[in-house]
Amino acid sequence: MAPNTKSVISKIVSLALLIAGSVVAAPGVKRQSTEYDYVVVGSGPGGGPLAVNLAKAGYSVFLIEAGDASVANGFGQYPPSLTWDFFVNHYPEDDPRNNQYSHLTWKTPEGRYWVGQTGAPAGSTLLGVYYPRGATLGGSSMINAMCTWLPSDSDWNYVYELTGDETWKAENIRNIFTKIEHNNYMPAGTAGHGFDGFFQTAMGSMRGSGKGNKVMDAYASDLNLTMPMSDLLKRDPNVLSADRDTTSSIYGLVQHQYNTGGRYSSRDYVQAAQKDTSVPLTVSLNSLATRVLFDTTADTPRATGVEYLEGKSLYAADSRRVAGATGTKKTVTARREVIVSGGTFNSPQLLMLSGVGPADHLAQFNISVVKDLPGVGQNMMDNQEMPIVGSGNGGTGEAGVAMIRTSHPAYGNERDMFLMGGQGFLFRGFWPDNQTATLPPNPTQPYGVSMVKGSSVNNKGWVKLRSADPQDTPEINFNHYAVGAEYDLEAMKDVIGWVRRIYTAIGITPQEPPCSGTIDADGKCGKDDEDWLHKQTFGHHPTSTNRIGADNDTMAVLDSKFRVRGVAGLRVVDASAFARIPGIFPVVSTFLISQKASDEMIAELQTGITVK
């Protein structure tokens, strides 16, 4: 969620720029040449902890990161020093809904960004919908809103049901959570939480007034909550409870933060390991992975290393890139395995550039096929988001968060919608901060409630290559509401109606979505609401483009141990691996699978299991 990010980034802007050399080994460790036990691509919540854990177990690890270790420098919420600028489509090519989003991004003839649906300067090029991703040591855990909300148990049990792998059962994942968590907000020893791990969690509302505003009071009344508001605003969303996933309530907002409120990211874990002279971890910054290398002499191709370009800002999504910059080509060899953790956009891109993906798609770019895997880049999911905006006074007190069950839950009786908001909180999506357009004025005295759809069903988005150039960005299309609209779209319509009723009850006038007719008794406005959702839905939690699946699923890219099917020595461990989107904020789940994968890889080595 965007609003929380600015305050955190502002705290670190004043820090000195961290050294961003190309290769940084642990202090006292002699720089190794070009061969390591493991090569890991990407230092975000998937790759960073995994690389550290393998190195702490005594295996040499070469961690490749395309960005550097800068702090926030430059303008706005997503400064160029931390961010890659992706531009995506919400619908297939030629679908008119692509041009109806209110905050499209254009590039003017002068090379500046311009944001709006219509009226861009003559000669401007439509780029699409802005979708920032972290491009720095720590990945997107350096720019996200840090919301730490465990998914429903069913999201983990689903993987067990698909694969038969009992390590995916929810109770085991909870054990991993207690292993990695360093809880800063619950009493020590609270069941289901950890207090000695590396993953810092905190709840800011623990320091709040304990008084809710009028919207919170109306939520509590409508949901028949009997707990005092002071307790609701501090209610633990990650509680170990049999009815957690079906309980509609107000909660405190947990974030991956130190108890001081400072951001915790995978960068912290990596840099702590670098300071330990006993940990054989080498971090290669400003290093853009271009392809995984394979030995194809045996019946099963085996990953043997990674080719990469060393140089600053080499990727097209980096707004600092100098035209024509190509860097220096290098290779690194993996004695054991290569682990790809570039994220939902870049991991499938790297696999396809390496010859692993849909054969017909690779043939379009004359890429030699190492393994035909039609699921690479497919199955992309996201949490649909959109604000409900009103005009009026929400009153004094805290504007907490809520998780509620709509009338259209996708999975049994589970709650399926996260709400957060406040006076002046108008989160309509993303656009570049340095854009030059004058945006439309907001309503008078605006109050906004942003909804985030959990248990999303639509899985028809995709990532495809634009070219065989590894410095180019891929084609990214979310294909909103292509399937599962009876759950996704209908649940969002339910919430629009509910929030409108809340607003009306406390004297706030509903403004968005606009209603050209009459709002009905349920707070809904028929086709107007549906049309608005098609136009204004956005998201920023992409997952599942290299998903885990059953052995007989031809679209499954990975097995239950994150191994890429049909090749040896190659795994993918990041948000692209999820069989389905985990809950409402995938970041904590990505930290969890990073720990899970590294624990199991180390166990394989210790027990002498042959890596496939």
XYZ file of N, CA and C in Angstrom, residues 18-167:
450
model
N 25.064 4.167 0.463
C 25.867 2.987 0.765
C 26.769 2.659 -0.413
N 27.904 2.085 -0.120
C 28.850 1.725 -1.169
C 28.229 0.689 -2.091
N 28.317 0.908 -3.394
C 27.657 0.031 -4.352
C 28.666 -0.535 -5.332
N 29.678 -1.165 -4.832
C 30.662 -1.787 -5.687
C 30.099 -3.009 -6.365
N 30.835 -3.550 -7.319
C 30.313 -4.659 -8.082
C 30.231 -5.934 -7.275
N 31.314 -6.335 -6.647
C 31.339 -7.596 -5.919
C 31.806 -7.348 -4.505
N 30.981 -7.748 -3.554
C 31.313 -7.561 -2.146
C 31.225 -8.903 -1.448
N 32.344 -9.404 -0.982
C 32.369 -10.659 -0.230
C 32.330 -10.354 1.254
N 32.092 -11.388 2.047
C 32.123 -11.206 3.493
C 33.503 -10.730 3.913
N 33.577 -9.840 4.923
C 34.880 -9.337 5.371
C 35.824 -10.484 5.722
N 37.039 -10.386 5.257
C 38.030 -11.395 5.583
C 38.005 -12.612 4.673
N 36.971 -12.683 3.802
C 36.884 -13.819 2.882
C 37.562 -13.438 1.579
N 38.474 -14.243 1.154
C 39.180 -13.971 -0.094
C 38.206 -14.035 -1.257
N 38.266 -13.015 -2.117
C 37.356 -13.014 -3.259
C 37.600 -14.253 -4.103
N 36.525 -14.990 -4.324
C 36.641 -16.209 -5.102
C 36.552 -15.875 -6.575
N 36.880 -16.844 -7.398
C 36.946 -16.571 -8.826
C 35.564 -16.646 -9.455
N 35.251 -17.725 -10.103
C 33.996 -17.787 -10.855
C 33.198 -19.046 -10.548
N 33.509 -19.754 -9.484
C 32.803 -21.000 -9.188
C 32.378 -21.023 -7.722
N 31.121 -21.370 -7.500
C 30.518 -21.402 -6.163
C 29.621 -22.626 -6.063
N 29.266 -22.982 -4.857
C 28.311 -24.085 -4.693
C 26.955 -23.712 -5.280
N 26.497 -22.507 -4.954
C 25.182 -22.057 -5.417
C 25.289 -20.667 -6.021
N 24.506 -20.450 -7.053
C 24.328 -19.121 -7.617
C 22.854 -18.757 -7.468
N 22.596 -17.625 -6.832
C 21.229 -17.157 -6.597
C 21.041 -15.839 -7.334
N 19.967 -15.736 -8.085
C 19.663 -14.527 -8.849
C 18.524 -13.787 -8.155
N 18.824 -12.649 -7.557
C 17.808 -11.825 -6.916
C 17.915 -11.842 -5.409
N 17.882 -10.641 -4.791
C 18.118 -10.527 -3.350
C 16.882 -10.118 -2.563
N 15.707 -10.226 -3.169
C 14.470 -9.875 -2.485
C 14.074 -10.907 -1.450
N 12.818 -10.913 -1.002
C 12.370 -11.848 0.044
C 12.483 -13.316 -0.333
N 12.559 -13.619 -1.637
C 12.756 -15.002 -2.055
C 14.216 -15.410 -2.075
N 15.047 -14.631 -2.756
C 16.442 -15.013 -2.927
C 17.356 -14.618 -1.798
N 17.111 -13.463 -1.173
C 18.019 -12.973 -0.141
C 18.156 -13.907 1.046
N 17.050 -14.249 1.735
C 17.174 -15.161 2.877
C 17.712 -16.531 2.484
N 17.298 -17.035 1.332
C 17.775 -18.346 0.887
C 19.285 -18.336 0.700
N 19.801 -17.303 0.047
C 21.245 -17.213 -0.173
C 21.999 -17.176 1.147
N 21.502 -16.382 2.082
C 22.157 -16.280 3.390
C 22.116 -17.612 4.122
N 20.962 -18.263 4.116
C 20.834 -19.526 4.841
C 21.760 -20.600 4.293
N 21.867 -20.676 2.968
C 22.788 -21.653 2.374
C 24.226 -21.332 2.757
N 24.563 -20.051 2.746
C 25.937 -19.662 3.106
C 26.210 -19.925 4.581
N 25.232 -19.660 5.439
C 25.414 -19.937 6.863
C 25.600 -21.426 7.131
N 25.068 -22.256 6.252
C 25.249 -23.701 6.386
C 26.611 -24.159 5.878
N 27.411 -23.209 5.373
C 28.774 -23.538 4.973
C 28.994 -23.684 3.485
N 27.978 -23.424 2.673
C 28.117 -23.564 1.228
C 28.395 -22.194 0.610
N 29.309 -22.142 -0.325
C 29.645 -20.874 -0.942
C 28.510 -20.443 -1.871
N 28.149 -19.168 -1.778
C 27.000 -18.643 -2.524
C 27.388 -17.347 -3.223
N 27.021 -17.261 -4.481
C 27.200 -16.043 -5.271
C 25.814 -15.476 -5.523
N 25.526 -14.316 -4.938
C 24.211 -13.687 -5.027
C 24.264 -12.537 -6.028
N 23.484 -12.666 -7.079
C 23.466 -11.689 -8.164
C 22.309 -10.720 -7.961
N 22.604 -9.425 -7.953
C 21.579 -8.384 -7.796
C 21.792 -7.311 -8.853
N 20.741 -7.046 -9.634
C 20.874 -6.078 -10.729
C 21.008 -4.651 -10.228
N 20.431 -4.347 -9.061
C 20.552 -3.011 -8.500
C 21.775 -2.882 -7.631
N 21.834 -1.779 -6.884
C 22.936 -1.599 -5.958
C 22.393 -1.521 -4.543
N 23.173 -1.008 -3.632
C 22.736 -0.933 -2.233
C 22.466 0.511 -1.822
N 22.016 1.313 -2.784
C 21.702 2.706 -2.475
C 20.535 2.795 -1.497
N 20.482 3.916 -0.796
C 19.262 4.263 -0.085
C 18.441 5.142 -1.013
N 17.297 5.626 -0.515
C 16.396 6.401 -1.368
C 17.027 7.724 -1.744
N 17.262 7.924 -3.026
C 17.789 9.184 -3.525
C 16.944 9.639 -4.704
N 16.657 10.909 -4.757
C 15.840 11.420 -5.835
C 14.477 11.818 -5.331
N 13.518 11.775 -6.206
C 12.197 12.318 -5.932
C 11.216 11.211 -5.562
N 10.201 11.598 -4.774
C 8.981 10.826 -4.652
C 9.069 9.531 -3.896
N 7.966 8.826 -4.008
C 7.759 7.611 -3.236
C 8.567 6.432 -3.757
N 8.778 6.373 -5.064
C 9.530 5.286 -5.678
C 10.738 5.869 -6.412
N 11.766 6.247 -5.680
C 12.913 6.932 -6.295
C 13.689 6.009 -7.221
N 14.313 6.583 -8.246
C 15.042 5.768 -9.223
C 16.133 4.901 -8.613
N 16.678 5.301 -7.471
C 17.748 4.519 -6.864
C 17.270 3.176 -6.329
N 15.951 3.001 -6.193
C 15.411 1.761 -5.628
C 14.459 1.029 -6.560
N 14.077 1.627 -7.671
C 12.882 1.187 -8.385
C 13.125 0.942 -9.860
N 12.508 -0.108 -10.369
C 12.347 -0.291 -11.807
C 10.931 0.109 -12.187
N 10.798 0.843 -13.284
C 9.503 1.311 -13.767
C 8.981 0.354 -14.839
N 8.029 -0.489 -14.451
C 7.349 -1.336 -15.426
C 6.034 -0.668 -15.817
N 5.604 -0.944 -17.037
C 4.312 -0.454 -17.513
C 3.554 -1.652 -18.076
N 2.358 -1.849 -17.583
C 1.614 -3.073 -17.865
C 0.272 -2.726 -18.495
N -0.389 -3.745 -19.020
C -1.770 -3.624 -19.465
C -2.671 -4.431 -18.540
N -3.887 -3.961 -18.398
C -4.870 -4.666 -17.568
C -5.704 -5.656 -18.368
N -5.725 -5.477 -19.692
C -6.571 -6.315 -20.544
C -5.826 -6.634 -21.836
N -6.284 -7.640 -22.581
C -5.608 -7.989 -23.834
C -5.591 -6.825 -24.824
N -4.667 -6.932 -25.765
C -4.504 -5.886 -26.780
C -5.817 -5.619 -27.502
N -6.086 -4.361 -27.755
C -7.277 -3.875 -28.469
C -8.544 -3.902 -27.621
N -8.458 -4.314 -26.360
C -9.617 -4.222 -25.470
C -9.763 -2.752 -25.057
N -10.905 -2.130 -25.305
C -11.046 -0.694 -25.014
C -10.867 -0.336 -23.546
N -11.025 -1.304 -22.654
C -10.862 -1.016 -21.232
C -9.426 -0.607 -20.896
N -8.464 -1.005 -21.734
C -7.071 -0.601 -21.497
C -6.912 0.915 -21.489
N -7.772 1.619 -22.211
C -7.638 3.067 -22.334
C -8.574 3.826 -21.394
N -9.207 3.100 -20.456
C -10.202 3.747 -19.600
C -9.733 3.904 -18.153
N -8.565 3.402 -17.832
C -8.016 3.611 -16.492
C -7.682 5.091 -16.323
N -7.966 5.631 -15.160
C -7.870 7.079 -14.964
C -6.442 7.596 -14.888
N -5.479 6.721 -14.592
C -4.108 7.199 -14.376
C -3.118 6.440 -15.275
N -3.413 6.424 -16.551
C -2.474 5.875 -17.523
C -1.223 6.746 -17.576
N -0.101 6.121 -17.909
C 1.158 6.868 -18.027
C 1.573 6.946 -19.492
N 1.940 8.147 -19.887
C 2.402 8.429 -21.246
C 3.818 8.977 -21.175
N 4.549 8.876 -22.279
C 5.848 9.540 -22.388
C 5.733 10.625 -23.449
N 6.068 11.846 -23.051
C 5.948 12.979 -23.961
C 7.121 13.003 -24.943
N 7.009 13.794 -26.007
C 8.131 13.890 -26.955
C 9.424 14.372 -26.298
N 9.296 15.081 -25.159
C 10.486 15.548 -24.441
C 11.068 14.486 -23.519
N 10.421 13.291 -23.488
C 10.922 12.209 -22.649
C 10.439 12.269 -21.215
N 9.411 13.069 -20.920
C 8.855 13.169 -19.568
C 7.618 12.292 -19.443
N 7.295 11.917 -18.196
C 6.073 11.171 -17.941
C 4.888 12.142 -17.839
N 3.751 11.700 -18.337
C 2.492 12.447 -18.243
C 1.410 11.451 -17.856
N 0.580 11.785 -16.878
C -0.400 10.838 -16.341
C -1.812 11.348 -16.558
N -2.661 10.488 -17.087
C -4.068 10.800 -17.289
C -4.669 9.881 -18.324
N -5.980 9.913 -18.428
C -6.646 9.055 -19.404
C -6.589 9.666 -20.801
N -6.857 10.945 -20.887
C -6.839 11.646 -22.170
C -6.154 13.001 -21.986
N -5.792 13.612 -23.107
C -5.237 14.956 -23.057
C -3.734 15.031 -23.004
N -3.054 13.925 -23.253
C -1.591 13.957 -23.248
C -1.088 14.868 -24.366
N 0.072 15.493 -24.183
C 0.623 16.361 -25.234
C 0.752 15.637 -26.570
N 0.561 16.364 -27.640
C 0.656 15.784 -28.982
C 1.982 15.065 -29.161
N 1.919 13.896 -29.770
C 3.123 13.114 -30.013
C 3.534 12.218 -28.869
N 2.759 12.203 -27.780
C 3.089 11.356 -26.630
C 2.798 9.892 -26.943
N 3.545 9.006 -26.282
C 3.380 7.564 -26.449
C 2.763 6.977 -25.188
N 1.693 6.193 -25.365
C 1.066 5.539 -24.226
C 1.939 4.372 -23.766
N 2.375 4.421 -22.501
C 3.204 3.351 -21.942
C 2.356 2.277 -21.279
N 1.256 2.675 -20.636
C 0.394 1.729 -19.945
C 0.182 2.135 -18.500
N -0.030 1.147 -17.648
C -0.266 1.380 -16.230
C 1.053 1.183 -15.482
N 1.419 2.177 -14.709
C 2.687 2.135 -13.970
C 2.645 1.053 -12.895
N 3.734 0.259 -12.841
C 3.795 -0.862 -11.896
C 5.222 -0.941 -11.358
N 5.538 -0.181 -10.297
C 6.919 -0.149 -9.795
C 7.309 -1.438 -9.089
N 8.557 -1.826 -9.248
C 9.120 -2.997 -8.561
C 10.459 -2.597 -7.943
N 10.777 -3.184 -6.815
C 12.053 -2.921 -6.182
C 13.199 -3.426 -7.030
N 14.218 -2.608 -7.203
C 15.393 -2.971 -8.008
C 16.630 -2.521 -7.259
N 16.879 -3.180 -6.156
C 17.961 -2.797 -5.260
C 18.235 -3.985 -4.356
N 19.309 -3.938 -3.613
C 19.555 -4.997 -2.649
C 18.382 -5.033 -1.660
N 17.678 -6.156 -1.630
C 16.457 -6.266 -0.828
C 15.195 -6.298 -1.660
N 15.299 -6.002 -2.963
C 14.163 -6.114 -3.862
C 12.973 -5.273 -3.427
N 11.784 -5.791 -3.674
C 10.576 -5.024 -3.380
C 10.279 -4.922 -1.895
N 10.989 -5.680 -1.057
C 10.816 -5.474 0.389
C 11.423 -4.154 0.839
N 12.084 -3.443 -0.096
C 12.629 -2.122 0.191
C 11.674 -0.990 -0.186
N 10.613 -1.292 -0.941
C 9.715 -0.212 -1.371
C 8.252 -0.500 -1.060
N 7.931 -1.683 -0.557
C 6.527 -2.017 -0.312
C 6.030 -1.345 0.960
N 4.757 -1.547 1.289
C 4.179 -0.952 2.499
C 4.389 -1.824 3.727
N 5.106 -2.939 3.566
C 5.547 -3.787 4.690
C 4.415 -4.535 5.385
N 3.215 -4.550 4.799
C 2.077 -5.208 5.452
C 2.341 -6.703 5.589
N 2.219 -7.197 6.799
C 2.598 -8.580 7.121
C 1.368 -9.309 7.637
N 0.698 -9.990 6.734
C -0.588 -10.617 7.026
C -0.530 -12.053 6.505
N -0.496 -12.993 7.406
C -0.410 -14.394 6.986
C -1.624 -14.779 6.156
N -1.444 -15.557 5.104
C -2.590 -15.988 4.303
C -3.416 -17.030 5.046
N -4.543 -17.371 4.481
C -5.377 -18.415 5.064
C -4.656 -19.753 5.030
N -4.958 -20.587 6.005
C -4.376 -21.934 6.023
C -4.674 -22.690 4.736
N -5.833 -22.430 4.149
C -6.208 -23.162 2.939
C -5.266 -22.882 1.783
N -4.611 -21.705 1.780
C -3.668 -21.403 0.701
C -2.457 -22.328 0.748
N -2.028 -22.693 1.948
C -0.924 -23.651 2.090
C -1.409 -25.081 1.873
N -2.547 -25.427 2.456
C -3.064 -26.787 2.300
C -3.400 -27.097 0.844
N -3.706 -26.077 0.078
C -3.974 -26.256 -1.345
C -2.765 -26.858 -2.061
N -1.569 -26.411 -1.711
C -0.364 -26.949 -2.348
C -0.174 -28.410 -1.943
N -0.434 -28.709 -0.684
C -0.371 -30.110 -0.239
C -1.355 -30.965 -1.028
N -2.576 -30.464 -1.203
C -3.592 -31.235 -1.931
C -3.206 -31.443 -3.387
N -2.537 -30.458 -3.983
C -2.095 -30.592 -5.373
C -0.973 -31.601 -5.530
N -0.020 -31.538 -4.608
C 1.244 -32.260 -4.805
C 1.416 -33.477 -3.911
N 0.644 -33.557 -2.823
C 0.833 -34.631 -1.864
C 2.012 -34.428 -0.935
N 2.654 -33.285 -1.010
C 3.825 -32.987 -0.185
C 3.351 -32.427 1.162
N 3.501 -33.207 2.216
C 2.961 -32.829 3.517
C 3.678 -31.636 4.139
N 4.865 -31.296 3.629
C 5.572 -30.140 4.203
C 4.863 -28.825 3.893
